[in-house]
PDB file of C-alpha atoms in Angstrom:
ATOM      1  CA  MET A   1     -43.325 -88.519 -11.632  1.00  0.00           C
ATOM      2  CA  LYS A   2     -43.250 -86.907 -15.054  1.00  0.00           C
ATOM      3  CA  ILE A   3     -46.498 -86.919 -17.007  1.00  0.00           C
ATOM      4  CA  SER A   4     -47.261 -85.976 -20.610  1.00  0.00           C
ATOM      5  CA  LEU A   5     -50.704 -84.939 -21.865  1.00  0.00           C
ATOM      6  CA  ILE A   6     -51.525 -85.473 -25.542  1.00  0.00           C
ATOM      7  CA  GLN A   7     -53.876 -82.728 -26.819  1.00  0.00           C
ATOM      8  CA  MET A   8     -55.548 -83.856 -30.038  1.00  0.00           C
ATOM      9  CA  ASN A   9     -58.120 -82.816 -32.633  1.00  0.00           C
ATOM     10  CA  SER A  10     -59.786 -86.158 -33.365  1.00  0.00           C
ATOM     11  CA  GLN A  11     -62.198 -86.629 -36.276  1.00  0.00           C
ATOM     12  CA  SER A  12     -64.620 -89.312 -37.480  1.00  0.00           C
ATOM     13  CA  ASP A  13     -61.719 -91.252 -39.017  1.00  0.00           C
ATOM     14  CA  ARG A  14     -60.200 -93.821 -36.693  1.00  0.00           C
ATOM     15  CA  ASP A  15     -57.104 -94.600 -38.752  1.00  0.00           C
ATOM     16  CA  LEU A  16     -56.277 -90.898 -38.996  1.00  0.00           C
ATOM     17  CA  ASN A  17     -56.814 -90.411 -35.261  1.00  0.00           C
ATOM     18  CA  LEU A  18     -54.623 -93.356 -34.290  1.00  0.00           C
ATOM     19  CA  HIS A  19     -51.892 -92.146 -36.650  1.00  0.00           C
ATOM     20  CA  SER A  20     -52.074 -88.644 -35.178  1.00  0.00           C
ATOM     21  CA  ALA A  21     -51.973 -90.017 -31.639  1.00  0.00           C
ATOM     22  CA  MET A  22     -48.931 -92.132 -32.411  1.00  0.00           C
ATOM     23  CA  ILE A  23     -47.012 -89.146 -33.832  1.00  0.00           C
ATOM     24  CA  LEU A  24     -47.704 -87.086 -30.709  1.00  0.00           C
ATOM     25  CA  MET A  25     -46.895 -89.972 -28.366  1.00  0.00           C
ATOM     26  CA  HIS A  26     -43.513 -90.428 -30.057  1.00  0.00           C
ATOM     27  CA  GLN A  27     -42.876 -86.693 -29.730  1.00  0.00           C
ATOM     28  CA  ALA A  28     -43.533 -86.950 -26.008  1.00  0.00           C
ATOM     29  CA  ILE A  29     -41.104 -89.843 -25.670  1.00  0.00           C
ATOM     30  CA  GLU A  30     -38.357 -88.143 -27.678  1.00  0.00           C
ATOM     31  CA  ARG A  31     -38.713 -84.777 -25.949  1.00  0.00           C
ATOM     32  CA  ASP A  32     -39.777 -85.545 -22.386  1.00  0.00           C
ATOM     33  CA  ARG A  33     -39.569 -89.278 -21.670  1.00  0.00           C
ATOM     34  CA  PRO A  34     -42.582 -89.336 -19.283  1.00  0.00           C
ATOM     35  CA  ASP A  35     -43.393 -91.977 -16.724  1.00  0.00           C
ATOM     36  CA  LEU A  36     -47.107 -91.708 -17.533  1.00  0.00           C
ATOM     37  CA  MET A  37     -48.826 -90.551 -20.722  1.00  0.00           C
ATOM     38  CA  VAL A  38     -52.443 -89.324 -20.898  1.00  0.00           C
ATOM     39  CA  LEU A  39     -54.656 -89.076 -23.989  1.00  0.00           C
ATOM     40  CA  PRO A  40     -57.921 -87.093 -24.333  1.00  0.00           C
ATOM     41  CA  GLU A  41     -61.500 -88.307 -24.398  1.00  0.00           C
ATOM     42  CA  HIS A  42     -62.495 -89.826 -27.752  1.00  0.00           C
ATOM     43  CA  PHE A  43     -58.885 -89.918 -28.924  1.00  0.00           C
ATOM     44  CA  ASP A  44     -59.873 -92.674 -31.351  1.00  0.00           C
ATOM     45  CA  TRP A  45     -63.071 -91.099 -32.733  1.00  0.00           C
ATOM     46  CA  SER A  46     -65.023 -87.797 -32.601  1.00  0.00           C
ATOM     47  CA  GLY A  47     -68.298 -86.895 -34.311  1.00  0.00           C
ATOM     48  CA  GLY A  48     -70.057 -88.969 -36.933  1.00  0.00           C
ATOM     49  CA  THR A  49     -73.368 -90.812 -36.735  1.00  0.00           C
ATOM     50  CA  ALA A  50     -74.471 -93.381 -34.174  1.00  0.00           C
ATOM     51  CA  ALA A  51     -73.992 -96.150 -36.734  1.00  0.00           C
ATOM     52  CA  GLU A  52     -70.480 -94.951 -37.532  1.00  0.00           C
ATOM     53  CA  LYS A  53     -69.576 -94.834 -33.843  1.00  0.00           C
ATOM     54  CA  LEU A  54     -70.840 -98.363 -33.310  1.00  0.00           C
ATOM     55  CA  ALA A  55     -68.843 -99.590 -36.300  1.00  0.00           C
ATOM     56  CA  ALA A  56     -65.704 -97.822 -35.045  1.00  0.00           C
ATOM     57  CA  ALA A  57     -65.994 -99.149 -31.482  1.00  0.00           C
ATOM     58  CA  ASP A  58     -63.132-101.269 -30.210  1.00  0.00           C
ATOM     59  CA  ASP A  59     -63.182-104.785 -28.821  1.00  0.00           C
ATOM     60  CA  MET A  60     -61.578-104.941 -25.386  1.00  0.00           C
ATOM     61  CA  PRO A  61     -59.203-106.574 -25.274  1.00  0.00           C
ATOM     62  CA  GLY A  62     -57.974-106.937 -28.829  1.00  0.00           C
ATOM     63  CA  GLY A  63     -59.260-103.945 -30.804  1.00  0.00           C
ATOM     64  CA  LYS A  64     -57.003-101.776 -32.944  1.00  0.00           C
ATOM     65  CA  ALA A  65     -56.873 -98.744 -30.623  1.00  0.00           C
ATOM     66  CA  TYR A  66     -56.546-101.015 -27.597  1.00  0.00           C
ATOM     67  CA  ARG A  67     -53.604-102.898 -29.117  1.00  0.00           C
ATOM     68  CA  MET A  68     -51.880 -99.681 -30.162  1.00  0.00           C
ATOM     69  CA  LEU A  69     -51.833 -98.365 -26.592  1.00  0.00           C
ATOM     70  CA  GLN A  70     -50.916-101.744 -25.131  1.00  0.00           C
ATOM     71  CA  GLU A  71     -47.972-102.236 -27.485  1.00  0.00           C
ATOM     72  CA  PHE A  72     -46.730 -98.679 -27.012  1.00  0.00           C
ATOM     73  CA  ALA A  73     -46.772 -99.010 -23.206  1.00  0.00           C
ATOM     74  CA  ALA A  74     -44.786-102.249 -23.355  1.00  0.00           C
ATOM     75  CA  ARG A  75     -42.323-100.997 -25.983  1.00  0.00           C
ATOM     76  CA  GLU A  76     -41.588 -97.704 -24.213  1.00  0.00           C
ATOM     77  CA  GLN A  77     -42.015 -99.158 -20.714  1.00  0.00           C
ATOM     78  CA  ILE A  78     -44.317 -96.389 -19.498  1.00  0.00           C
ATOM     79  CA  TRP A  79     -47.796 -96.112 -18.025  1.00  0.00           C
ATOM     80  CA  ILE A  80     -50.558 -95.232 -20.498  1.00  0.00           C
ATOM     81  CA  HIS A  81     -53.820 -93.644 -19.331  1.00  0.00           C
ATOM     82  CA  GLY A  82     -55.757 -94.268 -22.524  1.00  0.00           C
ATOM     83  CA  GLY A  83     -57.941 -91.154 -22.606  1.00  0.00           C
ATOM     84  CA  SER A  84     -61.224 -92.653 -23.617  1.00  0.00           C
ATOM     85  CA  LEU A  85     -62.125 -94.787 -26.558  1.00  0.00           C
ATOM     86  CA  LEU A  86     -65.294 -96.389 -27.858  1.00  0.00           C
ATOM     87  CA  GLU A  87     -65.764 -99.808 -26.259  1.00  0.00           C
ATOM     88  CA  ARG A  88     -68.049-102.257 -28.030  1.00  0.00           C
ATOM     89  CA  ILE A  89     -70.728-103.969 -25.924  1.00  0.00           C
ATOM     90  CA  GLY A  90     -71.546-107.400 -27.293  1.00  0.00           C
ATOM     91  CA  GLY A  91     -75.142-107.693 -28.489  1.00  0.00           C
ATOM     92  CA  SER A  92     -75.975-104.071 -27.667  1.00  0.00           C
ATOM     93  CA  PRO A  93     -76.785-101.098 -29.927  1.00  0.00           C
ATOM     94  CA  LYS A  94     -74.824 -98.911 -27.507  1.00  0.00           C
ATOM     95  CA  ILE A  95     -71.166 -98.557 -26.534  1.00  0.00           C
ATOM     96  CA  TYR A  96     -69.178 -97.498 -23.486  1.00  0.00           C
ATOM     97  CA  ASN A  97     -67.015 -94.382 -23.283  1.00  0.00           C
ATOM     98  CA  THR A  98     -64.029 -96.049 -21.669  1.00  0.00           C
ATOM     99  CA  THR A  99     -60.653 -95.224 -20.184  1.00  0.00           C
ATOM    100  CA  VAL A 100     -58.244 -98.142 -20.272  1.00  0.00           C
ATOM    101  CA  VAL A 101     -54.952 -98.109 -18.343  1.00  0.00           C
ATOM    102  CA  PHE A 102     -51.802-100.068 -19.188  1.00  0.00           C
ATOM    103  CA  ASP A 103     -48.704-100.580 -17.044  1.00  0.00           C
ATOM    104  CA  PRO A 104     -45.100-100.459 -18.381  1.00  0.00           C
ATOM    105  CA  LYS A 105     -45.295-104.137 -19.315  1.00  0.00           C
ATOM    106  CA  GLY A 106     -48.349-103.562 -21.478  1.00  0.00           C
ATOM    107  CA  ARG A 107     -50.712-105.248 -19.045  1.00  0.00           C
ATOM    108  CA  GLU A 108     -54.194-103.805 -18.655  1.00  0.00           C
ATOM    109  CA  VAL A 109     -54.635-102.773 -15.023  1.00  0.00           C
ATOM    110  CA  GLY A 110     -58.263-101.710 -15.403  1.00  0.00           C
ATOM    111  CA  ARG A 111     -60.953 -99.647 -17.084  1.00  0.00           C
ATOM    112  CA  TYR A 112     -63.199 -96.768 -16.145  1.00  0.00           C
ATOM    113  CA  ARG A 113     -66.478 -96.328 -18.038  1.00  0.00           C
ATOM    114  CA  LYS A 114     -67.894 -92.813 -18.019  1.00  0.00           C
ATOM    115  CA  ILE A 115     -70.741 -92.532 -15.531  1.00  0.00           C
ATOM    116  CA  HIS A 116     -72.332 -89.137 -16.260  1.00  0.00           C
ATOM    117  CA  LEU A 117     -73.460 -88.796 -19.869  1.00  0.00           C
ATOM    118  CA  PHE A 118     -73.576 -85.441 -21.652  1.00  0.00           C
ATOM    119  CA  ASP A 119     -77.236 -84.797 -22.475  1.00  0.00           C
ATOM    120  CA  ILE A 120     -77.708 -81.024 -22.688  1.00  0.00           C
ATOM    121  CA  GLU A 121     -78.772 -78.134 -24.861  1.00  0.00           C
ATOM    122  CA  ALA A 122     -75.901 -75.636 -24.975  1.00  0.00           C
ATOM    123  CA  PRO A 123     -76.523 -71.859 -24.779  1.00  0.00           C
ATOM    124  CA  ASP A 124     -76.001 -71.617 -28.534  1.00  0.00           C
ATOM    125  CA  GLY A 125     -78.799 -74.138 -29.139  1.00  0.00           C
ATOM    126  CA  LYS A 126     -76.594 -77.110 -30.049  1.00  0.00           C
ATOM    127  CA  ILE A 127     -78.007 -80.398 -28.775  1.00  0.00           C
ATOM    128  CA  TYR A 128     -75.806 -83.062 -27.210  1.00  0.00           C
ATOM    129  CA  ARG A 129     -77.308 -86.490 -26.470  1.00  0.00           C
ATOM    130  CA  GLU A 130     -74.483 -88.811 -25.492  1.00  0.00           C
ATOM    131  CA  SER A 131     -76.905 -91.324 -23.978  1.00  0.00           C
ATOM    132  CA  GLU A 132     -78.380 -92.058 -27.418  1.00  0.00           C
ATOM    133  CA  THR A 133     -75.246 -94.035 -28.282  1.00  0.00           C
ATOM    134  CA  VAL A 134     -73.414 -94.542 -24.968  1.00  0.00           C
ATOM    135  CA  ALA A 135     -74.355 -96.657 -21.951  1.00  0.00           C
ATOM    136  CA  PRO A 136     -73.271 -95.323 -18.534  1.00  0.00           C
ATOM    137  CA  GLY A 137     -70.689 -97.051 -16.412  1.00  0.00           C
ATOM    138  CA  GLY A 138     -71.384 -97.891 -12.800  1.00  0.00           C
ATOM    139  CA  LYS A 139     -68.055 -98.259 -10.997  1.00  0.00           C
ATOM    140  CA  LEU A 140     -65.130 -96.109  -9.933  1.00  0.00           C
ATOM    141  CA  PHE A 141     -61.590 -97.125 -10.819  1.00  0.00           C
ATOM    142  CA  ILE A 142     -58.392 -96.312  -8.908  1.00  0.00           C
ATOM    143  CA  TYR A 143     -54.906 -97.559  -9.665  1.00  0.00           C
ATOM    144  CA  GLU A 144     -51.399 -97.034  -8.278  1.00  0.00           C
ATOM    145  CA  ALA A 145     -48.363 -95.883 -10.266  1.00  0.00           C
ATOM    146  CA  HIS A 146     -45.015 -94.556  -9.051  1.00  0.00           C
ATOM    147  CA  GLY A 147     -46.294 -94.154  -5.496  1.00  0.00           C
ATOM    148  CA  PHE A 148     -49.456 -92.227  -6.475  1.00  0.00           C
ATOM    149  CA  ARG A 149     -53.069 -93.365  -6.072  1.00  0.00           C
ATOM    150  CA  ILE A 150     -54.783 -92.257  -9.259  1.00  0.00           C
ATOM    151  CA  GLY A 151     -58.537 -91.862  -9.696  1.00  0.00           C
ATOM    152  CA  CYS A 152     -60.371 -91.768 -13.018  1.00  0.00           C
ATOM    153  CA  ALA A 153     -63.105 -89.534 -14.416  1.00  0.00           C
ATOM    154  CA  ILE A 154     -64.146 -88.426 -17.909  1.00  0.00           C
ATOM    155  CA  CYS A 155     -65.290 -84.989 -19.143  1.00  0.00           C
ATOM    156  CA  TYR A 156     -68.873 -84.316 -17.934  1.00  0.00           C
ATOM    157  CA  ASP A 157     -68.059 -86.189 -14.703  1.00  0.00           C
ATOM    158  CA  LEU A 158     -66.202 -83.001 -13.769  1.00  0.00           C
ATOM    159  CA  ARG A 159     -69.485 -81.339 -12.782  1.00  0.00           C
ATOM    160  CA  PHE A 160     -70.503 -83.952 -10.196  1.00  0.00           C
ATOM    161  CA  PRO A 161     -68.782 -83.431  -6.832  1.00  0.00           C
ATOM    162  CA  LEU A 162     -70.083 -86.637  -5.248  1.00  0.00           C
ATOM    163  CA  LEU A 163     -67.920 -88.661  -7.623  1.00  0.00           C
ATOM    164  CA  PHE A 164     -64.829 -86.748  -6.497  1.00  0.00           C
ATOM    165  CA  ASP A 165     -65.862 -86.974  -2.865  1.00  0.00           C
ATOM    166  CA  ALA A 166     -65.865 -90.757  -3.286  1.00  0.00           C
ATOM    167  CA  LEU A 167     -62.401 -90.631  -4.858  1.00  0.00           C
ATOM    168  CA  SER A 168     -61.204 -88.403  -2.009  1.00  0.00           C
ATOM    169  CA  SER A 169     -62.528 -90.876   0.554  1.00  0.00           C
ATOM    170  CA  ALA A 170     -60.560 -93.557  -1.267  1.00  0.00           C
ATOM    171  CA  GLY A 171     -57.356 -91.565  -0.716  1.00  0.00           C
ATOM    172  CA  VAL A 172     -56.403 -90.580  -4.254  1.00  0.00           C
ATOM    173  CA  ASP A 173     -53.416 -88.267  -4.804  1.00  0.00           C
ATOM    174  CA  VAL A 174     -54.161 -87.612  -8.482  1.00  0.00           C
ATOM    175  CA  VAL A 175     -57.302 -87.446 -10.603  1.00  0.00           C
ATOM    176  CA  ILE A 176     -56.984 -87.819 -14.368  1.00  0.00           C
ATOM    177  CA  LEU A 177     -59.821 -86.496 -16.501  1.00  0.00           C
ATOM    178  CA  PRO A 178     -59.719 -86.954 -20.295  1.00  0.00           C
ATOM    179  CA  ALA A 179     -62.212 -84.550 -21.877  1.00  0.00           C
ATOM    180  CA  ALA A 180     -63.736 -83.038 -24.991  1.00  0.00           C
ATOM    181  CA  PHE A 181     -65.226 -79.943 -23.346  1.00  0.00           C
ATOM    182  CA  THR A 182     -67.193 -77.705 -25.676  1.00  0.00           C
ATOM    183  CA  LEU A 183     -65.675 -74.323 -26.494  1.00  0.00           C
ATOM    184  CA  GLN A 184     -68.744 -72.518 -25.179  1.00  0.00           C
ATOM    185  CA  THR A 185     -68.823 -74.184 -21.750  1.00  0.00           C
ATOM    186  CA  GLY A 186     -65.070 -74.561 -21.494  1.00  0.00           C
ATOM    187  CA  LYS A 187     -64.229 -70.878 -21.656  1.00  0.00           C
ATOM    188  CA  ASP A 188     -66.378 -70.223 -18.569  1.00  0.00           C
ATOM    189  CA  HIS A 189     -66.238 -73.442 -16.560  1.00  0.00           C
ATOM    190  CA  TRP A 190     -63.194 -75.566 -17.440  1.00  0.00           C
ATOM    191  CA  GLU A 191     -60.433 -73.989 -15.360  1.00  0.00           C
ATOM    192  CA  VAL A 192     -62.781 -73.059 -12.505  1.00  0.00           C
ATOM    193  CA  LEU A 193     -63.989 -76.633 -12.090  1.00  0.00           C
ATOM    194  CA  CYS A 194     -60.555 -78.225 -12.492  1.00  0.00           C
ATOM    195  CA  ARG A 195     -59.028 -75.939  -9.874  1.00  0.00           C
ATOM    196  CA  ALA A 196     -61.979 -76.443  -7.540  1.00  0.00           C
ATOM    197  CA  ARG A 197     -61.610 -80.210  -7.711  1.00  0.00           C
ATOM    198  CA  SER A 198     -57.881 -80.052  -6.991  1.00  0.00           C
ATOM    199  CA  ILE A 199     -58.523 -77.789  -3.979  1.00  0.00           C
ATOM    200  CA  GLU A 200     -61.364 -79.953  -2.650  1.00  0.00           C
ATOM    201  CA  LEU A 201     -59.401 -83.183  -2.988  1.00  0.00           C
ATOM    202  CA  GLN A 202     -56.015 -81.644  -2.124  1.00  0.00           C
ATOM    203  CA  ALA A 203     -54.737 -83.675  -5.033  1.00  0.00           C
ATOM    204  CA  TYR A 204     -53.205 -83.129  -8.455  1.00  0.00           C
ATOM    205  CA  PHE A 205     -55.830 -82.719 -11.167  1.00  0.00           C
ATOM    206  CA  VAL A 206     -54.747 -83.728 -14.661  1.00  0.00           C
ATOM    207  CA  ALA A 207     -57.198 -82.683 -17.377  1.00  0.00           C
ATOM    208  CA  CYS A 208     -56.368 -83.663 -20.970  1.00  0.00           C
ATOM    209  CA  GLY A 209     -58.658 -82.225 -23.627  1.00  0.00           C
ATOM    210  CA  GLN A 210     -59.568 -82.270 -27.268  1.00  0.00           C
ATOM    211  CA  TRP A 211     -58.930 -79.003 -29.116  1.00  0.00           C
ATOM    212  CA  GLY A 212     -60.371 -77.679 -32.378  1.00  0.00           C
ATOM    213  CA  SER A 213     -63.380 -78.584 -34.502  1.00  0.00           C
ATOM    214  CA  TYR A 214     -65.067 -81.736 -35.792  1.00  0.00           C
ATOM    215  CA  ILE A 215     -68.214 -82.546 -37.785  1.00  0.00           C
ATOM    216  CA  ALA A 216     -71.215 -83.802 -35.789  1.00  0.00           C
ATOM    217  CA  ALA A 217     -73.793 -86.330 -36.991  1.00  0.00           C
ATOM    218  CA  ASN A 218     -76.095 -83.618 -38.334  1.00  0.00           C
ATOM    219  CA  GLY A 219     -73.284 -82.087 -40.380  1.00  0.00           C
ATOM    220  CA  GLU A 220     -72.732 -79.045 -38.161  1.00  0.00           C
ATOM    221  CA  ARG A 221     -69.232 -78.080 -37.086  1.00  0.00           C
ATOM    222  CA  ARG A 222     -68.602 -78.194 -33.361  1.00  0.00           C
ATOM    223  CA  PHE A 223     -65.662 -76.845 -31.391  1.00  0.00           C
ATOM    224  CA  THR A 224     -63.798 -78.209 -28.381  1.00  0.00           C
ATOM    225  CA  TYR A 225     -61.951 -76.058 -25.880  1.00  0.00           C
ATOM    226  CA  GLY A 226     -58.570 -77.737 -25.413  1.00  0.00           C
ATOM    227  CA  ASN A 227     -56.595 -75.950 -22.684  1.00  0.00           C
ATOM    228  CA  SER A 228     -55.285 -79.220 -21.251  1.00  0.00           C
ATOM    229  CA  LEU A 229     -53.896 -78.427 -17.826  1.00  0.00           C
ATOM    230  CA  VAL A 230     -52.470 -79.731 -14.567  1.00  0.00           C
ATOM    231  CA  CYS A 231     -53.437 -78.263 -11.185  1.00  0.00           C
ATOM    232  CA  ASP A 232     -51.423 -78.916  -8.037  1.00  0.00           C
ATOM    233  CA  PRO A 233     -53.078 -79.756  -4.681  1.00  0.00           C
ATOM    234  CA  TRP A 234     -53.179 -76.048  -3.773  1.00  0.00           C
ATOM    235  CA  GLY A 235     -55.263 -75.329  -6.875  1.00  0.00           C
ATOM    236  CA  GLN A 236     -52.512 -73.634  -8.855  1.00  0.00           C
ATOM    237  CA  VAL A 237     -52.293 -74.324 -12.591  1.00  0.00           C
ATOM    238  CA  ILE A 238     -48.726 -75.587 -13.012  1.00  0.00           C
ATOM    239  CA  ALA A 239     -48.963 -76.447 -16.720  1.00  0.00           C
ATOM    240  CA  ARG A 240     -51.337 -75.495 -19.539  1.00  0.00           C
ATOM    241  CA  ALA A 241     -51.446 -76.313 -23.237  1.00  0.00           C
ATOM    242  CA  VAL A 242     -51.693 -73.632 -25.922  1.00  0.00           C
ATOM    243  CA  ASP A 243     -54.449 -73.522 -28.560  1.00  0.00           C
ATOM    244  CA  GLN A 244     -53.130 -76.205 -30.869  1.00  0.00           C
ATOM    245  CA  VAL A 245     -52.513 -79.928 -31.113  1.00  0.00           C
ATOM    246  CA  GLY A 246     -49.449 -80.906 -29.113  1.00  0.00           C
ATOM    247  CA  VAL A 247     -47.809 -82.325 -26.007  1.00  0.00           C
ATOM    248  CA  LEU A 248     -47.846 -80.848 -22.488  1.00  0.00           C
ATOM    249  CA  SER A 249     -45.447 -82.262 -19.888  1.00  0.00           C
ATOM    250  CA  THR A 250     -44.785 -81.527 -16.229  1.00  0.00           C
ATOM    251  CA  HIS A 251     -43.652 -83.135 -12.972  1.00  0.00           C
ATOM    252  CA  ILE A 252     -45.895 -83.994 -10.052  1.00  0.00           C
ATOM    253  CA  ASP A 253     -44.511 -84.537  -6.550  1.00  0.00           C
ATOM    254  CA  ARG A 254     -46.006 -86.698  -3.803  1.00  0.00           C
ATOM    255  CA  THR A 255     -44.391 -84.424  -1.206  1.00  0.00           C
ATOM    256  CA  ARG A 256     -46.504 -81.492  -2.406  1.00  0.00           C
ATOM    257  CA  VAL A 257     -49.663 -83.481  -1.658  1.00  0.00           C
ATOM    258  CA  ALA A 258     -48.473 -84.199   1.882  1.00  0.00           C
ATOM    259  CA  VAL A 259     -47.505 -80.565   2.532  1.00  0.00           C
ATOM    260  CA  VAL A 260     -50.892 -79.204   1.436  1.00  0.00           C
ATOM    261  CA  ARG A 261     -52.804 -81.785   3.459  1.00  0.00           C
ATOM    262  CA  GLN A 262     -50.738 -80.938   6.530  1.00  0.00           C
ATOM    263  CA  LEU A 263     -51.380 -77.207   6.114  1.00  0.00           C
ATOM    264  CA  ILE A 264     -55.162 -77.634   5.885  1.00  0.00           C
ATOM    265  CA  PRO A 265     -56.102 -81.087   7.264  1.00  0.00           C
ATOM    266  CA  THR A 266     -59.580 -81.258   5.755  1.00  0.00           C
ATOM    267  CA  ALA A 267     -59.644 -85.062   5.807  1.00  0.00           C
ATOM    268  CA  SER A 268     -59.599 -85.065   9.621  1.00  0.00           C
ATOM    269  CA  HIS A 269     -62.295 -82.377   9.733  1.00  0.00           C
ATOM    270  CA  LYS A 270     -64.636 -84.121   7.317  1.00  0.00           C
ATOM    271  CA  THR A 271     -68.170 -84.772   8.543  1.00  0.00           C
ATOM    272  CA  SER A 272     -70.594 -87.346   7.222  1.00  0.00           C
ATOM    273  CA  PHE A 273     -74.102 -86.058   6.639  1.00  0.00           C
ATOM    274  CA  GLU A 274     -75.536 -89.486   5.989  1.00  0.00           C
ATOM    275  CA  GLY A 275     -78.615 -90.116   8.093  1.00  0.00           C
ATOM    276  CA  LEU A 276     -78.863 -86.545   9.343  1.00  0.00           C
ATOM    277  CA  ALA A 277     -82.496 -85.429   9.085  1.00  0.00           C
ATOM    278  CA  ARG A 278     -83.335 -81.918   8.017  1.00  0.00           C
ATOM    279  CA  ALA A 279     -85.724 -80.389  10.542  1.00  0.00           C
ATOM    280  CA  SER A 280     -88.718 -78.468   9.229  1.00  0.00           C
ATOM    281  CA  LEU A 281     -88.722 -75.286  11.287  1.00  0.00           C
ATOM    282  CA  ASP A 282     -91.102 -72.329  11.493  1.00  0.00           C
ATOM    283  CA  CYS A 283     -89.519 -69.089  10.341  1.00  0.00           C
ATOM    284  CA  GLY A 284     -92.241 -67.061  12.054  1.00  0.00           C
ATOM    285  CA  ILE A 285     -93.880 -65.488   9.005  1.00  0.00           C
ATOM    286  CA  ALA A 286     -95.819 -68.470   7.736  1.00  0.00           C
ATOM    287  CA  ASP A 287     -98.778 -66.549   6.346  1.00  0.00           C
ATOM    288  CA  SER A 288     -96.606 -64.722   3.821  1.00  0.00           C
ATOM    289  CA  CYS A 289     -93.666 -67.095   3.415  1.00  0.00           C
ATOM    290  CA  GLY A 290     -93.342 -69.828   0.828  1.00  0.00           C
ATOM    291  CA  CYS A 291     -90.243 -71.557   2.262  1.00  0.00           C
ATOM    292  CA  SER A 292     -90.261 -75.302   2.853  1.00  0.00           C
ATOM    293  CA  SER A 293     -90.427 -74.830   6.603  1.00  0.00           C
ATOM    294  CA  CYS A 294     -93.586 -72.723   6.513  1.00  0.00           C
ATOM    295  CA  THR A 295     -95.451 -74.528   3.744  1.00  0.00           C
ATOM    296  CA  GLY A 296     -95.097 -77.730   5.786  1.00  0.00           C
ATOM    297  CA  ARG A 297     -96.858 -76.281   8.886  1.00  0.00           C
ATOM    298  CA  ARG A 298     -99.771 -78.102  10.463  1.00  0.00           C
ATOM    299  CA  HIS A 299    -103.050 -76.278  10.941  1.00  0.00           C
ATOM    300  CA  ASP A 300    -102.253 -75.813  14.631  1.00  0.00           C
ATOM    301  CA  GLY A 301     -99.250 -73.701  13.646  1.00  0.00           C
ATOM    302  CA  ALA A 302     -96.539 -76.226  14.478  1.00  0.00           C
ATOM    303  CA  PRO A 303     -94.161 -77.583  11.851  1.00  0.00           C
ATOM    304  CA  ASP A 304     -94.896 -81.080  10.529  1.00  0.00           C
ATOM    305  CA  SER A 305     -91.539 -82.217  11.826  1.00  0.00           C
ATOM    306  CA  CYS A 306     -89.412 -80.622  14.510  1.00  0.00           C
ATOM    307  CA  SER A 307     -86.251 -81.761  16.241  1.00  0.00           C
ATOM    308  CA  GLY A 308     -86.621 -79.295  19.096  1.00  0.00           C
ATOM    309  CA  GLU A 309     -83.716 -77.248  17.749  1.00  0.00           C
ATOM    310  CA  THR A 310     -83.998 -73.670  16.571  1.00  0.00           C
ATOM    311  CA  MET A 311     -82.244 -71.974  13.722  1.00  0.00           C
ATOM    312  CA  SER A 312     -82.448 -68.557  12.114  1.00  0.00           C
ATOM    313  CA  HIS A 313     -84.336 -68.243   8.844  1.00  0.00           C
ATOM    314  CA  PRO A 314     -82.001 -67.293   6.013  1.00  0.00           C
TER     315      PRO A 314
END
């Protein structure tokens, strides 16, 4: 299957963003004719105030950004993995950060709403509080296209391995992650995490990012990392975008997934830790040790809880 990633530099101007997306999508069709096209997180809107985001949010179905993707998928007869866009929630002061997927007939096959919201203070002191305007999703979404099982995630989700463990258990061959990773975190963590997830899942990892700067609600200029990339199931980066707006295309092969999983059959070696109790064991130096085993000792010197097993203290 051939896939094309659309790397954008979205701003707080929805009409401009949709126009820019359409130009790049047509470039991908004319140059590469992909089977599946992926857009970045917030392809329809970046930055601005909470009120502006709420006003720009799309109705689903029927909003302007929604219709643009739907009509393009049907016209070009390709799959569209609609990055993420702002989804209006009726009667709520918040929105969802939502991926919507369309098949080659323009039919919506499902949505994924970002689960983990980006509430951090970056090393440079910039504050990010996604939860002030965005409500978290609560469900995973997996779909099938051209013989691949494709799982969905968005940006900050990348840092939470339990989500990807759940997708792995569901048998996905590909994970697609639209993102707007910050420049500061991206330069240190982006490739490492993407490659790690592809190795752990033994699946293709498709990460489509925003690149460049935008103006935040407080007027400060913020920078996104870009570097959209595709990792194969062995963890090799097989395609990477340069530092500019543009299109990145590559092929993915179901056979490669099977070969890697045969070489290292981790699925058959997987162990469930659910219900396994952690024994509290005496390390032997309780008077001077502050580890959880020793601080939980009873006055008679025995651990509060013991399974009868022994283990060396780290």
